[in-house]
Phi, psi and omega in degrees: 000138182297135182291134177217113182283132183250127176285125182269165181300144174236166178306146183299128178234165182264008167203125181230130177241141180255143171233141184229146179276342181271149176280151182289142174280340190241140175280128179253161182252149184264039187236352189230130171251115189260132179249131181210159169283159175283149185224152180270118185042069191304157175289166184299325182298331178299317182281328177299322181289345180278347186299327181260011185267148174270323180216154174245126176249122179264131181286123178245348189256002177281162170278142183299145178236131181278163176058042177230179178289356178302324181229020178213158175220168180240129178235168181254125178238177179297337179267002181114197181288132183231132176275144171244123187240131175273120179287145180242156182290135178054056184303331181292334180254005189298331183287355175259006184246145177297141179305321185287349181244003181291133184261149177277140179268099180273003173291337175267144184274050188286329180299314179299316181296316180296316183293319178296322178295317178296319178297317181294317184284324190236004183302333181263006181282162185299330189237015179299312182295332181295321183257347190303313184298319182293317178295316181297322179298323178293318178302312187288348172295333178049062176299146183292323187258142175299322180299320180294320177298312180298322180294321178297314178295321180298316178302316180297315182293321178298323178293316179298322181274357180058049176249098182281071189254124175295140178247132174236157178246134181292151180247353174210156181269130175241122179300327180219146178255012183296328181241019182289144177293150181263130181280356181237195186294161177295156182101348176265157182226155173275142172236107183275110181243026176290127181057028174290329179246140179216137180296336180293329184254023186302314186294328185254359185281117180301318179303324180291329184278335187249008188273351186207146172288138179304143179220166180293134178242169189286328186229144175084164180267326182268145179293133180257115181275172170079016182270169177296156175303336178303320182299315180291316181298315182293334181269324188246346176059224183299342179274002187302321183299332182287349180268350179287135182262000000 
């Protein structure tokens, strides 16, 4: 298998920049600073919206929200679309805790369950073995915080898609970014994409339907939109970035 170095989680910092040895497949514009919550194996629409961004800002100062992509993803199985959910500590009180400090509940054997489900659903795809070791290594690191886990996977996916996008972490919560000061030169704008995508609205969400060119999937005849980036990577491998719309 071709060597691919994977950046592992590091302690939470308030500014993180990524560097990549590969050149970008996509031309980006110097006009948009995109703000989003962190997500677990994000859907394809999350990455499509990054194509025109200059920087990505991840929200760390919001209160955690349940039943969102923050701790779940959607994959395709023989039985249809299936959610994979990361359990968090004290889930009943989680919405009173900052997203950046929410802890993962490792008392539940969720890593084994998620990995077995991924193996069953995608083990026969063209590129599962190509990416499996790198993904598994991130899992077994067992970061304490959900935010750290999501950040580790995000770094990996940006590298796979060859998107050399700087990542920053917010230091204060702003209800709206319409009048927020810009940290860079004039002419740039904020694009607030917090909770723009939701698993509850997957079937009817226009961004999920228009974010990617249809590609061959493992099950069914009709293309299923709104799935995790894992679905595209396992099917298309290094060419995955060219399918983002």
